[in-house]
Amino acid sequence: MPKVKIPRKSTAVDMTAMCDVAFLLLTFFILTTKFRPQEAVQIDIPSSTAQIPIPESNIMMFQISPDGRLFFGLDDQFTRMKLLDRLSSTYNLSFTEEERETFRLLETWGVDIRNLPQFLGMDPDARAKFQQPGLNIDTTGGNHQVEDLILFSRQENNDLRIAIKGDKTTEYRYFDKLINALQNRKVNKFNLITSARTAQE
Amino acid sequence: MAEMNVAGGGGHKKGPKKVRGKKMSTRVDLTAMVDLGFLLITFFMLATTMNKPKTMEVNKPAKEDKKDEKEEPPIKMSKTATLMLGANNKLYAYVSPDAIDPDTELEIDSLDYSPRGLRKFIQRRQSEVGAQWGDPELLFVMIKPLPSSSVKNIVDVLDEMTISDVKRYAIMEPNDPIDSLIALMTGQSRE
């Protein structure tokens, strides 16, 4: 009787396979995650039933904050650098190598172009806290900063799509100014960024 | 682990158990590692799904096209509907008469952006245009946002055009005298 004793089995399970699966999934999610870049301003986008996804690349993004400040961003770092070269020659600005590097990594910005060297030269922490005044869209005195941005960027990268991201509460007057600037540069097609919603019945 | 001790104790079935227990296995307990793995998976899953719903876009009609439209023979006003977007989510809708004479009466609807407001108005106009001109698709909607209306309002209206399947619409300046009149009557600023 003692000889027929059934060998005792442990309740512990082999974790190897589970561990493999877990890390496989983990790798997948790490690779597919795109973190939202730090935004210059908080924007709460309106929702719509539009189903067209945003193009993956070649986007020129304008953001309009609720108080009407305008921000600009290019997704492609190569185009960004070319834009900076064009800006520095047109506006007679000079940038140090460090400032150029900062600009290359800057997702969105909204300052007067003439103040750009100063803005880029700021301490990173100070720049994050700095309340950016928005692009100068005022065209008095032959000043066409926003139009120049549109023109130069499109000349450097012909495939650019233009996206406008406005806050729900942004008033139309600010929006209208931007559209006018775009249309002065013969841009008649642009995309409004919205979040998904199903149609109400 | 069940199989852990098999290799060591295989030959000595009679041997004391203490000896078996002391043999060290090369296997490591992976439970903690799995825990950690799933924790990170959870984090990344949540981080990705939060980002996704924000990638939708609306295509807007070009302004240049509207200018062309104006230079063409003007559209019969009886084929149109005008929506005027005001501050505080106000929406006014009217149908301009073909010709203005002393007896002309203009009916202005104050709508909201809900399906019962705007969508009903658009559908009513579509059927009216369909009855008068034979095709509801001839309806031309003029969207006139006042400066103090919000981006959300415009998105809502454009969205409604897609939902109600309005083929022809344009965003315009509120520069018709009737627009000024309505703005004045409803206390909406044009600045």
Coordinates of C-alpha atoms in Angstrom, one line a residue:
Chain A
M1 CA 0.0 0.0 0.0
P2 CA 2.6 2.6 0.7
K3 CA 4.4 1.6 -2.5
V4 CA 1.3 2.5 -4.7
K5 CA 1.4 6.0 -3.4
I6 CA 0.6 8.5 -6.2
P7 CA 3.4 10.9 -6.6
R8 CA 2.4 14.3 -5.2
K9 CA 2.1 17.0 -7.8
S10 CA 2.9 20.6 -7.2
T11 CA 0.2 23.2 -8.0
A12 CA 2.8 25.6 -9.5
V13 CA 2.4 26.0 -13.3
D14 CA 5.1 26.6 -15.8
M15 CA 5.2 30.3 -16.5
T16 CA 7.6 30.3 -19.4
A17 CA 5.0 30.3 -22.2
M18 CA 2.9 32.9 -20.4
C19 CA 5.9 35.1 -19.9
D20 CA 6.8 34.7 -23.6
V21 CA 3.3 35.8 -24.7
A22 CA 3.3 38.7 -22.2
F23 CA 6.5 40.1 -23.5
L24 CA 5.5 39.5 -27.1
L25 CA 2.4 41.6 -26.6
L26 CA 4.4 44.2 -24.7
T27 CA 6.9 44.6 -27.5
F28 CA 4.0 45.0 -30.0
F29 CA 2.4 47.7 -27.9
I30 CA 5.6 49.5 -27.2
L31 CA 6.3 49.6 -30.9
T32 CA 2.9 50.8 -32.0
T33 CA 2.4 53.4 -29.3
K34 CA 2.9 57.0 -30.4
F35 CA 3.0 59.3 -27.5
R36 CA 1.2 62.6 -28.0
P37 CA 3.9 65.3 -28.2
Q38 CA 3.9 68.0 -25.6
E39 CA 1.4 70.5 -26.8
A40 CA 1.9 74.2 -26.6
V41 CA -1.7 74.7 -25.7
Q42 CA -4.6 72.5 -24.6
I43 CA -7.1 72.1 -27.3
D44 CA -10.5 70.4 -26.9
I45 CA -11.5 69.4 -30.5
P46 CA -15.1 69.2 -31.6
S47 CA -16.6 65.9 -32.6
S48 CA -18.1 65.0 -36.0
T49 CA -19.2 61.9 -37.9
A50 CA -16.4 62.3 -40.4
Q51 CA -14.6 59.0 -41.0
I52 CA -11.5 60.0 -42.9
P53 CA -8.4 59.2 -41.0
I54 CA -5.6 61.8 -40.7
P55 CA -2.8 61.2 -43.1
E56 CA 0.2 59.6 -41.4
S57 CA 2.8 62.1 -42.6
N58 CA 3.4 65.4 -44.4
I59 CA 1.1 67.4 -42.2
M60 CA 1.2 71.1 -41.6
M61 CA -0.8 71.7 -38.5
F62 CA -2.4 74.9 -37.4
Q63 CA -3.8 75.0 -33.9
I64 CA -6.1 77.7 -32.7
S65 CA -6.5 78.1 -28.9
P66 CA -9.8 79.1 -27.4
D67 CA -8.5 82.7 -26.9
G68 CA -7.5 82.9 -30.6
R69 CA -3.8 82.3 -30.4
L70 CA -2.4 80.6 -33.5
F71 CA 0.2 77.8 -33.4
F72 CA 2.1 76.2 -36.1
G73 CA 3.7 72.8 -36.5
L74 CA 5.2 70.6 -39.1
D75 CA 5.5 66.8 -38.5
D76 CA 8.6 66.3 -40.7
Q77 CA 11.9 67.3 -39.1
F78 CA 13.6 67.6 -42.5
T79 CA 11.0 70.1 -43.8
R80 CA 11.3 72.0 -40.4
M81 CA 15.0 72.6 -40.9
K82 CA 14.5 73.8 -44.5
L83 CA 11.8 76.1 -43.3
L84 CA 14.1 77.5 -40.7
D85 CA 16.7 78.2 -43.3
R86 CA 14.2 80.0 -45.4
L87 CA 13.0 82.0 -42.4
S88 CA 16.4 83.0 -41.4
S89 CA 17.3 84.3 -44.8
T90 CA 14.0 86.1 -45.3
Y91 CA 13.8 87.6 -41.9
N92 CA 17.6 88.2 -41.5
L93 CA 17.7 86.0 -38.4
S94 CA 20.7 84.0 -37.3
F95 CA 20.4 80.8 -35.3
T96 CA 23.1 79.0 -33.4
E97 CA 23.6 75.3 -33.8
E98 CA 21.8 74.6 -30.5
E99 CA 18.8 76.7 -31.5
R100 CA 18.6 74.9 -34.8
E101 CA 18.5 71.6 -32.9
T102 CA 15.8 72.9 -30.6
F103 CA 13.7 74.0 -33.6
R104 CA 14.2 70.6 -35.2
L105 CA 12.6 68.9 -32.1
L106 CA 9.9 71.5 -31.6
E107 CA 6.5 70.1 -32.4
T108 CA 4.4 73.2 -32.3
W109 CA 5.2 76.8 -31.7
G110 CA 3.4 80.2 -31.7
V111 CA 5.6 83.2 -31.5
D112 CA 6.4 86.1 -33.8
I113 CA 9.0 84.9 -36.3
R114 CA 11.2 87.8 -35.4
N115 CA 11.3 86.6 -31.8
L116 CA 12.1 83.0 -32.8
P117 CA 15.9 83.1 -32.0
Q118 CA 15.1 84.5 -28.6
F119 CA 12.4 81.8 -28.0
L120 CA 14.6 79.0 -29.2
G121 CA 17.5 80.3 -27.0
M122 CA 15.4 79.9 -23.8
D123 CA 16.1 77.4 -21.2
P124 CA 14.0 74.2 -21.9
D125 CA 12.1 74.6 -18.6
A126 CA 11.5 78.2 -19.1
R127 CA 10.3 77.6 -22.7
A128 CA 7.8 75.0 -21.5
K129 CA 6.4 77.5 -19.0
F130 CA 6.5 80.4 -21.4
Q131 CA 3.0 81.6 -22.4
Q132 CA 3.5 81.7 -26.2
P133 CA 1.7 84.7 -27.7
G134 CA 0.7 82.9 -30.9
L135 CA 1.8 83.6 -34.5
N136 CA 1.6 87.1 -35.7
I137 CA -1.2 86.9 -38.3
D138 CA -1.6 90.7 -38.4
T139 CA -0.8 91.9 -41.9
T140 CA -0.5 95.6 -41.3
G141 CA 2.7 97.1 -42.7
G142 CA 3.2 94.4 -45.4
N143 CA 3.7 91.8 -42.7
H144 CA 2.7 88.3 -43.9
Q145 CA 4.3 86.0 -41.4
V146 CA 1.6 83.3 -41.5
E147 CA 1.4 83.4 -45.3
D148 CA 5.2 83.1 -45.5
L149 CA 5.1 80.0 -43.3
I150 CA 2.5 78.4 -45.6
L151 CA 4.4 79.4 -48.7
F152 CA 7.9 78.3 -47.6
S153 CA 6.7 75.0 -46.1
R154 CA 4.8 74.1 -49.2
Q155 CA 7.7 75.1 -51.4
E156 CA 10.0 72.9 -49.4
N157 CA 7.6 70.0 -49.3
N158 CA 5.1 69.8 -52.0
D159 CA 3.1 67.0 -50.5
L160 CA 2.1 68.8 -47.4
R161 CA -1.5 68.5 -46.3
I162 CA -2.9 71.3 -44.2
A163 CA -4.8 70.5 -41.0
I164 CA -6.5 73.0 -38.7
K165 CA -7.2 72.0 -35.2
G166 CA -9.5 74.4 -33.5
D167 CA -10.9 74.3 -30.0
K168 CA -14.7 73.8 -29.7
T169 CA -15.0 77.3 -28.3
T170 CA -12.7 79.1 -30.7
E171 CA -14.6 81.9 -32.3
Y172 CA -15.0 82.0 -36.0
R173 CA -13.2 85.3 -36.4
Y174 CA -9.8 83.8 -35.6
F175 CA -10.6 80.9 -37.9
D176 CA -11.6 83.2 -40.7
K177 CA -8.3 85.1 -40.4
L178 CA -6.3 81.8 -40.9
I179 CA -8.5 80.7 -43.8
N180 CA -7.9 84.1 -45.4
A181 CA -4.2 83.7 -45.0
L182 CA -4.4 80.2 -46.5
Q183 CA -6.5 81.3 -49.4
N184 CA -4.1 84.2 -50.2
R185 CA -1.6 81.5 -50.7
K186 CA -3.9 79.5 -53.0
V187 CA -4.7 76.8 -50.5
N188 CA -8.3 76.0 -50.8
K189 CA -8.3 72.5 -49.4
F190 CA -7.7 71.9 -45.8
N191 CA -8.8 69.5 -43.1
L192 CA -10.5 70.2 -39.8
I193 CA -9.5 67.9 -37.1
T194 CA -12.3 66.4 -35.1
S195 CA -12.9 63.5 -32.9
A196 CA -15.2 60.6 -33.9
R197 CA -18.8 60.5 -33.0
T198 CA -21.7 58.5 -34.3
A199 CA -24.6 60.3 -35.9
Q200 CA -27.5 61.0 -33.5
E201 CA -30.8 59.6 -34.6
Chain B
M1 CA 6.8 23.3 -10.2
A2 CA 5.8 19.8 -11.0
E3 CA 8.6 18.7 -13.2
M4 CA 11.2 20.5 -11.3
N5 CA 12.5 17.7 -9.2
V6 CA 12.1 14.8 -11.6
A7 CA 15.6 14.9 -13.0
G8 CA 17.3 14.9 -9.7
G9 CA 15.4 12.2 -7.9
G10 CA 14.8 9.9 -10.8
G11 CA 17.1 7.0 -9.8
H12 CA 16.5 6.9 -6.0
K13 CA 13.0 6.0 -5.3
K14 CA 13.8 4.7 -1.9
G15 CA 16.1 7.6 -1.0
P16 CA 15.2 10.1 1.7
K17 CA 13.2 13.1 0.5
K18 CA 15.5 15.6 2.2
V19 CA 18.3 14.8 -0.3
R20 CA 15.9 15.5 -3.3
G21 CA 14.8 18.8 -1.9
K22 CA 18.3 20.1 -1.6
K23 CA 19.1 19.7 -5.3
M24 CA 18.9 23.2 -6.9
S25 CA 17.0 23.5 -10.1
T26 CA 18.1 25.8 -12.9
R27 CA 14.5 27.0 -13.3
V28 CA 13.5 30.4 -12.1
D29 CA 10.1 31.4 -10.9
L30 CA 8.7 33.5 -13.7
T31 CA 5.5 34.6 -11.9
A32 CA 6.9 38.0 -11.0
M33 CA 8.2 38.6 -14.5
V34 CA 4.8 37.7 -16.0
D35 CA 3.2 40.1 -13.6
L36 CA 5.5 42.9 -14.6
G37 CA 4.9 42.1 -18.3
F38 CA 1.2 42.3 -18.0
L39 CA 1.3 45.5 -16.0
L40 CA 3.3 47.1 -18.8
I41 CA 1.0 45.7 -21.5
T42 CA -1.9 47.2 -19.7
F43 CA -0.2 50.6 -19.5
F44 CA 0.7 50.6 -23.2
M45 CA -2.7 49.4 -24.3
L46 CA -4.4 52.2 -22.4
A47 CA -1.9 54.7 -23.8
T48 CA -2.6 53.7 -27.4
T49 CA -6.4 53.5 -27.3
M50 CA -6.6 57.0 -25.7
N51 CA -4.9 58.5 -28.7
K52 CA -6.9 56.9 -31.5
P53 CA -10.3 58.5 -31.6
K54 CA -8.7 61.9 -32.4
T55 CA -7.6 61.1 -35.9
M56 CA -10.6 62.1 -38.0
E57 CA -10.8 64.9 -40.5
V58 CA -13.4 67.0 -42.3
N59 CA -12.8 68.3 -45.7
K60 CA -14.0 71.8 -46.3
P61 CA -15.1 73.2 -49.6
A62 CA -12.7 75.7 -51.2
K63 CA -13.5 79.3 -51.0
E64 CA -12.3 79.9 -54.6
D65 CA -15.1 77.6 -55.8
K66 CA -17.6 79.9 -54.2
K67 CA -16.3 82.9 -56.2
D68 CA -16.6 80.9 -59.4
E69 CA -20.1 80.1 -58.3
K70 CA -21.0 83.7 -57.9
E71 CA -19.7 84.5 -61.4
E72 CA -21.8 81.9 -62.9
P73 CA -25.5 82.9 -63.4
P74 CA -26.7 83.4 -59.9
I75 CA -28.5 80.5 -58.3
K76 CA -32.2 80.9 -58.0
M77 CA -32.9 81.8 -54.4
S78 CA -35.7 79.4 -54.3
K79 CA -33.2 76.6 -54.6
T80 CA -31.2 77.8 -51.6
A81 CA -31.4 77.8 -47.8
T82 CA -29.3 80.1 -45.7
L83 CA -28.0 79.2 -42.3
M84 CA -26.6 81.9 -40.2
L85 CA -24.4 80.9 -37.2
G86 CA -24.4 83.3 -34.3
A87 CA -22.9 83.5 -30.9
N88 CA -24.0 81.3 -28.0
N89 CA -24.9 78.4 -30.3
K90 CA -27.7 80.3 -32.0
L91 CA -28.6 79.3 -35.5
Y92 CA -30.9 81.2 -37.8
A93 CA -32.3 79.8 -41.0
Y94 CA -34.1 81.5 -43.8
V95 CA -35.0 81.2 -47.5
S96 CA -34.3 84.3 -49.5
P97 CA -37.1 85.3 -51.8
D98 CA -36.3 85.2 -55.6
A99 CA -37.3 88.9 -55.9
I100 CA -38.0 91.4 -53.2
D101 CA -41.1 93.5 -53.6
P102 CA -43.1 95.4 -51.0
D103 CA -45.2 92.3 -50.2
T104 CA -42.3 90.0 -49.6
E105 CA -42.4 88.3 -46.3
L106 CA -39.4 86.6 -44.9
E107 CA -39.6 83.8 -42.4
I108 CA -36.7 83.3 -40.1
D109 CA -36.4 80.1 -38.1
S110 CA -34.4 80.0 -35.0
L111 CA -33.0 76.5 -34.8
D112 CA -30.7 74.5 -32.6
Y113 CA -28.0 72.0 -33.7
S114 CA -30.0 69.0 -32.7
P115 CA -31.4 66.5 -35.2
R116 CA -34.9 67.9 -34.5
G117 CA -33.8 71.4 -35.3
L118 CA -31.2 71.7 -38.1
R119 CA -31.7 68.3 -39.7
K120 CA -35.5 68.8 -39.9
F121 CA -35.1 72.1 -41.6
I122 CA -32.6 70.8 -44.1
Q123 CA -34.9 67.8 -44.9
R124 CA -37.9 70.1 -45.3
R125 CA -36.0 72.3 -47.7
Q126 CA -34.8 69.3 -49.6
S127 CA -38.3 68.1 -50.1
E128 CA -39.5 71.6 -51.0
V129 CA -36.7 72.0 -53.6
G130 CA -37.4 68.5 -54.8
A131 CA -41.1 69.3 -55.3
Q132 CA -40.4 72.6 -57.0
W133 CA -37.4 71.8 -59.2
G134 CA -37.7 68.0 -59.5
D135 CA -34.5 67.1 -57.6
P136 CA -33.8 67.5 -53.9
E137 CA -30.0 67.5 -54.7
L138 CA -30.4 71.0 -56.3
L139 CA -30.6 72.4 -52.8
F140 CA -27.8 74.9 -52.2
V141 CA -27.0 75.6 -48.6
M142 CA -25.3 78.8 -47.7
I143 CA -23.5 78.7 -44.4
K144 CA -22.8 82.1 -43.0
P145 CA -20.9 82.1 -39.7
L146 CA -20.9 85.3 -37.8
P147 CA -17.5 86.1 -36.3
S148 CA -18.6 85.2 -32.8
S149 CA -19.8 81.7 -33.7
S150 CA -17.5 78.9 -32.6
V151 CA -15.6 76.3 -34.5
K152 CA -17.8 73.6 -33.0
N153 CA -20.9 75.2 -34.7
I154 CA -19.2 75.1 -38.1
V155 CA -18.2 71.5 -37.6
D156 CA -21.7 70.6 -36.5
V157 CA -23.2 72.3 -39.6
L158 CA -20.8 70.7 -42.0
D159 CA -21.4 67.4 -40.4
E160 CA -25.1 67.9 -40.8
M161 CA -24.6 68.5 -44.5
T162 CA -22.9 65.1 -44.8
I163 CA -25.5 63.3 -42.7
S164 CA -28.4 64.9 -44.7
D165 CA -26.5 64.3 -47.9
V166 CA -26.5 67.9 -49.1
K167 CA -24.3 67.9 -52.2
R168 CA -23.9 71.7 -52.6
Y169 CA -23.0 74.0 -49.8
A170 CA -20.6 76.7 -49.1
I171 CA -19.2 78.8 -46.3
M172 CA -19.8 82.4 -47.1
E173 CA -19.5 85.9 -45.6
P174 CA -22.7 87.1 -44.1
N175 CA -22.8 90.1 -46.5
D176 CA -26.4 89.9 -47.7
P177 CA -28.6 92.8 -46.5
I178 CA -30.9 90.3 -45.1
D179 CA -28.0 88.9 -43.0
S180 CA -27.4 92.3 -41.5
L181 CA -31.0 92.7 -40.7
I182 CA -31.2 89.4 -39.0
A183 CA -28.0 90.1 -37.0
L184 CA -29.5 93.4 -36.0
M185 CA -32.9 91.9 -35.0
T186 CA -31.4 89.1 -33.0
G187 CA -28.8 91.2 -31.3
Q188 CA -25.9 89.4 -32.8
S189 CA -22.7 91.3 -33.3
R190 CA -21.2 91.4 -36.8
E191 CA -17.8 92.4 -35.4

